[in-house]
mmCIF file of C-alpha atoms in Angstrom:
data_model
loop_
_atom_site.group_PDB
_atom_site.id
_atom_site.type_symbol
_atom_site.label_atom_id
_atom_site.label_comp_id
_atom_site.label_asym_id
_atom_site.label_seq_id
_atom_site.Cartn_x
_atom_site.Cartn_y
_atom_site.Cartn_z
ATOM 1 C CA UNK A 23 165.713 92.685 123.431
ATOM 2 C CA UNK A 24 163.397 89.738 122.785
ATOM 3 C CA UNK A 25 159.910 90.456 121.549
ATOM 4 C CA UNK A 26 157.729 88.263 123.776
ATOM 5 C CA UNK A 27 154.031 87.901 123.014
ATOM 6 C CA UNK A 28 151.665 89.714 125.364
ATOM 7 C CA UNK A 29 149.719 87.272 127.537
ATOM 8 C CA UNK A 30 146.538 88.161 129.401
ATOM 9 C CA UNK A 31 146.037 86.098 132.536
ATOM 10 C CA UNK A 32 143.929 86.525 135.647
ATOM 11 C CA UNK A 33 140.645 87.506 133.986
ATOM 12 C CA UNK A 34 139.153 84.019 134.304
ATOM 13 C CA UNK A 35 139.036 83.676 130.508
ATOM 14 C CA UNK A 36 139.384 80.471 128.594
ATOM 15 C CA UNK A 37 142.596 80.168 126.597
ATOM 16 C CA UNK A 38 142.724 78.778 123.074
ATOM 17 C CA UNK A 39 146.305 77.580 122.753
ATOM 18 C CA UNK A 40 148.107 76.379 119.648
ATOM 19 C CA UNK A 41 151.552 74.860 119.854
ATOM 20 C CA UNK A 42 153.550 73.434 116.955
ATOM 21 C CA UNK A 43 156.268 70.852 116.869
ATOM 22 C CA UNK A 44 159.750 72.079 116.051
ATOM 23 C CA UNK A 45 159.927 73.030 112.357
ATOM 24 C CA UNK A 46 156.502 71.382 111.953
ATOM 25 C CA UNK A 47 158.066 67.930 112.292
ATOM 26 C CA UNK A 48 155.488 65.208 112.897
ATOM 27 C CA UNK A 49 156.481 64.265 116.462
ATOM 28 C CA UNK A 50 152.826 63.320 117.081
ATOM 29 C CA UNK A 51 152.343 61.249 113.916
ATOM 30 C CA UNK A 52 151.923 57.864 115.585
ATOM 31 C CA UNK A 53 148.979 56.763 117.731
ATOM 32 C CA UNK A 54 151.427 55.859 120.523
ATOM 33 C CA UNK A 55 152.876 59.379 120.585
ATOM 34 C CA UNK A 56 149.418 60.981 120.562
ATOM 35 C CA UNK A 57 148.381 58.689 123.423
ATOM 36 C CA UNK A 58 151.535 59.673 125.314
ATOM 37 C CA UNK A 59 150.763 63.354 124.769
ATOM 38 C CA UNK A 60 147.239 62.892 126.165
ATOM 39 C CA UNK A 61 148.597 61.029 129.207
ATOM 40 C CA UNK A 62 151.013 63.899 129.919
ATOM 41 C CA UNK A 63 148.242 66.457 129.314
ATOM 42 C CA UNK A 64 145.960 64.722 131.838
ATOM 43 C CA UNK A 65 148.768 64.503 134.420
ATOM 44 C CA UNK A 66 149.421 68.229 134.057
ATOM 45 C CA UNK A 67 145.679 69.002 134.206
ATOM 46 C CA UNK A 68 145.449 67.243 137.574
ATOM 47 C CA UNK A 69 148.682 68.740 138.926
ATOM 48 C CA UNK A 70 147.845 72.356 138.047
ATOM 49 C CA UNK A 71 144.060 72.145 138.485
ATOM 50 C CA UNK A 72 142.548 73.555 135.304
ATOM 51 C CA UNK A 73 139.450 72.843 133.262
ATOM 52 C CA UNK A 74 139.882 71.364 129.788
ATOM 53 C CA UNK A 75 137.065 72.506 127.521
ATOM 54 C CA UNK A 76 138.477 70.950 124.369
ATOM 55 C CA UNK A 77 141.558 69.681 122.561
ATOM 56 C CA UNK A 78 142.868 68.064 119.421
ATOM 57 C CA UNK A 79 146.248 66.430 118.845
ATOM 58 C CA UNK A 80 147.404 66.596 115.242
ATOM 59 C CA UNK A 81 150.584 65.019 113.798
ATOM 60 C CA UNK A 82 152.637 68.227 114.099
ATOM 61 C CA UNK A 83 150.655 70.550 116.369
ATOM 62 C CA UNK A 84 148.073 70.728 119.139
ATOM 63 C CA UNK A 85 145.111 72.930 119.987
ATOM 64 C CA UNK A 86 143.887 73.247 123.582
ATOM 65 C CA UNK A 87 140.958 75.168 125.044
ATOM 66 C CA UNK A 88 141.581 75.436 128.774
ATOM 67 C CA UNK A 89 140.603 77.493 131.789
ATOM 68 C CA UNK A 90 143.111 79.263 133.988
ATOM 69 C CA UNK A 91 144.817 76.885 136.413
ATOM 70 C CA UNK A 92 144.554 76.973 140.198
ATOM 71 C CA UNK A 93 148.357 76.782 140.361
ATOM 72 C CA UNK A 94 150.506 78.886 138.064
ATOM 73 C CA UNK A 95 149.250 80.235 134.766
ATOM 74 C CA UNK A 96 148.743 78.884 131.215
ATOM 75 C CA UNK A 97 152.413 79.542 130.385
ATOM 76 C CA UNK A 98 153.488 77.327 133.284
ATOM 77 C CA UNK A 99 150.976 74.674 132.157
ATOM 78 C CA UNK A 100 152.377 74.721 128.623
ATOM 79 C CA UNK A 101 155.917 74.469 129.940
ATOM 80 C CA UNK A 102 154.969 71.393 131.985
ATOM 81 C CA UNK A 103 153.149 69.748 129.061
ATOM 82 C CA UNK A 104 155.923 70.393 126.564
ATOM 83 C CA UNK A 105 158.718 69.313 128.925
ATOM 84 C CA UNK A 106 156.878 66.222 130.138
ATOM 85 C CA UNK A 107 156.183 64.999 126.616
ATOM 86 C CA UNK A 108 159.631 65.920 125.247
ATOM 87 C CA UNK A 109 161.545 64.228 128.026
ATOM 88 C CA UNK A 110 159.658 60.971 127.621
ATOM 89 C CA UNK A 111 159.913 60.909 123.827
ATOM 90 C CA UNK A 112 163.592 61.820 123.729
ATOM 91 C CA UNK A 113 164.461 59.341 126.476
ATOM 92 C CA UNK A 114 162.749 56.594 124.483
ATOM 93 C CA UNK A 115 164.632 57.587 121.323
ATOM 94 C CA UNK A 116 167.978 57.587 123.107
ATOM 95 C CA UNK A 117 167.359 54.106 124.496
ATOM 96 C CA UNK A 118 166.781 52.708 121.010
ATOM 97 C CA UNK A 119 169.921 54.135 119.426
ATOM 98 C CA UNK A 120 172.833 51.797 118.910
ATOM 99 C CA UNK A 121 175.630 52.556 121.376
ATOM 100 C CA UNK A 122 178.106 53.171 118.542
ATOM 101 C CA UNK A 123 175.823 55.866 117.114
ATOM 102 C CA UNK A 124 175.420 57.800 120.371
ATOM 103 C CA UNK A 125 178.401 60.031 119.619
ATOM 104 C CA UNK A 126 176.756 61.138 116.355
ATOM 105 C CA UNK A 127 173.969 62.828 118.293
ATOM 106 C CA UNK A 128 174.738 65.882 120.393
ATOM 107 C CA UNK A 129 173.121 65.697 123.816
ATOM 108 C CA UNK A 130 170.191 68.107 123.950
ATOM 109 C CA UNK A 131 170.290 68.746 120.186
ATOM 110 C CA UNK A 132 166.804 67.384 119.583
ATOM 111 C CA UNK A 133 163.901 69.785 119.800
ATOM 112 C CA UNK A 134 160.325 68.586 119.932
ATOM 113 C CA UNK A 135 158.390 71.868 120.280
ATOM 114 C CA UNK A 136 158.652 75.391 118.952
ATOM 115 C CA UNK A 137 159.716 77.736 121.740
ATOM 116 C CA UNK A 138 156.548 79.762 121.919
ATOM 117 C CA UNK A 139 152.852 79.095 121.632
ATOM 118 C CA UNK A 140 149.835 81.039 120.428
ATOM 119 C CA UNK A 141 147.342 82.008 123.159
ATOM 120 C CA UNK A 142 143.977 83.586 122.350
ATOM 121 C CA UNK A 143 141.695 84.654 125.211
ATOM 122 C CA UNK A 144 138.150 83.358 124.717
ATOM 123 C CA UNK A 145 135.533 85.265 126.681
ATOM 124 C CA UNK A 146 132.265 84.643 124.824
ATOM 125 C CA UNK A 147 130.196 81.509 124.305
ATOM 126 C CA UNK A 148 130.138 82.199 120.580
ATOM 127 C CA UNK A 149 133.952 82.249 120.359
ATOM 128 C CA UNK A 150 134.187 79.115 122.559
ATOM 129 C CA UNK A 151 131.909 77.218 120.155
ATOM 130 C CA UNK A 152 133.855 78.542 117.164
ATOM 131 C CA UNK A 153 137.147 77.285 118.616
ATOM 132 C CA UNK A 154 135.684 73.886 119.538
ATOM 133 C CA UNK A 155 134.284 73.429 116.025
ATOM 134 C CA UNK A 156 137.603 74.429 114.509
ATOM 135 C CA UNK A 157 139.516 71.939 116.670
ATOM 136 C CA UNK A 158 137.103 69.067 116.091
ATOM 137 C CA UNK A 159 136.987 69.628 112.316
ATOM 138 C CA UNK A 160 140.761 69.975 111.966
ATOM 139 C CA UNK A 161 141.473 66.235 111.378
ATOM 140 C CA UNK A 162 138.728 66.143 108.719
ATOM 141 C CA UNK A 163 140.009 69.297 107.009
ATOM 142 C CA UNK A 164 143.497 67.775 106.906
ATOM 143 C CA UNK A 165 142.186 64.538 105.357
ATOM 144 C CA UNK A 166 143.179 62.344 108.306
ATOM 145 C CA UNK A 167 139.611 61.037 108.759
ATOM 146 C CA UNK A 168 136.223 61.349 107.044
ATOM 147 C CA UNK A 169 134.261 62.342 110.173
ATOM 148 C CA UNK A 170 135.385 64.017 113.437
ATOM 149 C CA UNK A 171 134.278 61.047 115.569
ATOM 150 C CA UNK A 172 136.892 58.888 113.821
ATOM 151 C CA UNK A 173 139.790 60.908 115.292
ATOM 152 C CA UNK A 174 140.177 59.644 118.843
ATOM 153 C CA UNK A 175 142.743 62.284 119.834
ATOM 154 C CA UNK A 176 140.258 65.089 120.309
ATOM 155 C CA UNK A 177 137.486 66.014 122.701
ATOM 156 C CA UNK A 178 134.823 65.527 120.004
ATOM 157 C CA UNK A 179 133.582 62.141 121.258
ATOM 158 C CA UNK A 180 133.127 63.582 124.734
ATOM 159 C CA UNK A 181 130.716 66.172 123.342
ATOM 160 C CA UNK A 182 129.009 63.992 120.727
ATOM 161 C CA UNK A 183 128.638 60.753 122.704
ATOM 162 C CA UNK A 184 129.373 61.620 126.331
ATOM 163 C CA UNK A 185 132.436 59.353 126.313
ATOM 164 C CA UNK A 186 135.163 59.803 128.875
ATOM 165 C CA UNK A 187 138.500 59.920 127.114
ATOM 166 C CA UNK A 188 142.120 60.085 128.203
ATOM 167 C CA UNK A 189 141.644 63.706 129.307
ATOM 168 C CA UNK A 190 138.749 64.782 131.512
ATOM 169 C CA UNK A 191 136.568 67.382 129.814
ATOM 170 C CA UNK A 192 134.487 70.119 131.469
ATOM 171 C CA UNK A 193 135.148 69.166 135.072
ATOM 172 C CA UNK A 194 133.964 72.571 136.286
ATOM 173 C CA UNK A 195 132.683 71.383 139.661
ATOM 174 C CA UNK A 196 136.036 69.925 140.679
ATOM 175 C CA UNK A 197 138.085 73.024 139.889
ATOM 176 C CA UNK A 198 137.836 76.343 141.647
ATOM 177 C CA UNK A 199 138.255 78.999 139.015
ATOM 178 C CA UNK A 200 140.722 81.784 139.788
ATOM 179 C CA UNK A 201 139.158 85.153 140.333
ATOM 180 C CA UNK A 202 141.004 88.432 140.177
ATOM 181 C CA UNK A 203 142.000 89.862 143.557
ATOM 182 C CA UNK A 204 139.672 92.666 144.577
ATOM 183 C CA UNK A 205 141.192 96.110 144.751
ATOM 184 C CA UNK A 206 141.157 97.280 148.350
#
């Protein structure tokens, strides 16, 4: 029997999600890959109708702070994000391989993401701020930049300078938050 993590959905909480690349490989190391991830993330945000409170894309993992989606749940959102990004990256890699080398690579052998993801329910303003600070300081802590505003693959500039980035942040008015069904 598989030991699946317990997920708590339907309480209208925010979800702090961490997802790592397969074996911590740096699938998101290049600016082009990080831009592609953000494009997929925004497409999924629009399709499933959820609020993005914050995010950061690191070379080998991501952190997201999102509301519950209008369609599906955070697990479905993560599945769509991971599949959308993986399919595009792997398709691009396959196109670039020399035809004679194709037989060396088993179809479907490449993995981009770890199977599971970490999901922490955030229900207080204090915890929301803590998670945002952690995400925005992550590139600095890792030595990728000197200041958080230098890392353009996070929501920091949206908060600090009011800039609109590749992913829309805090679009609360456009999204109807799910509310638990009343017990009758």
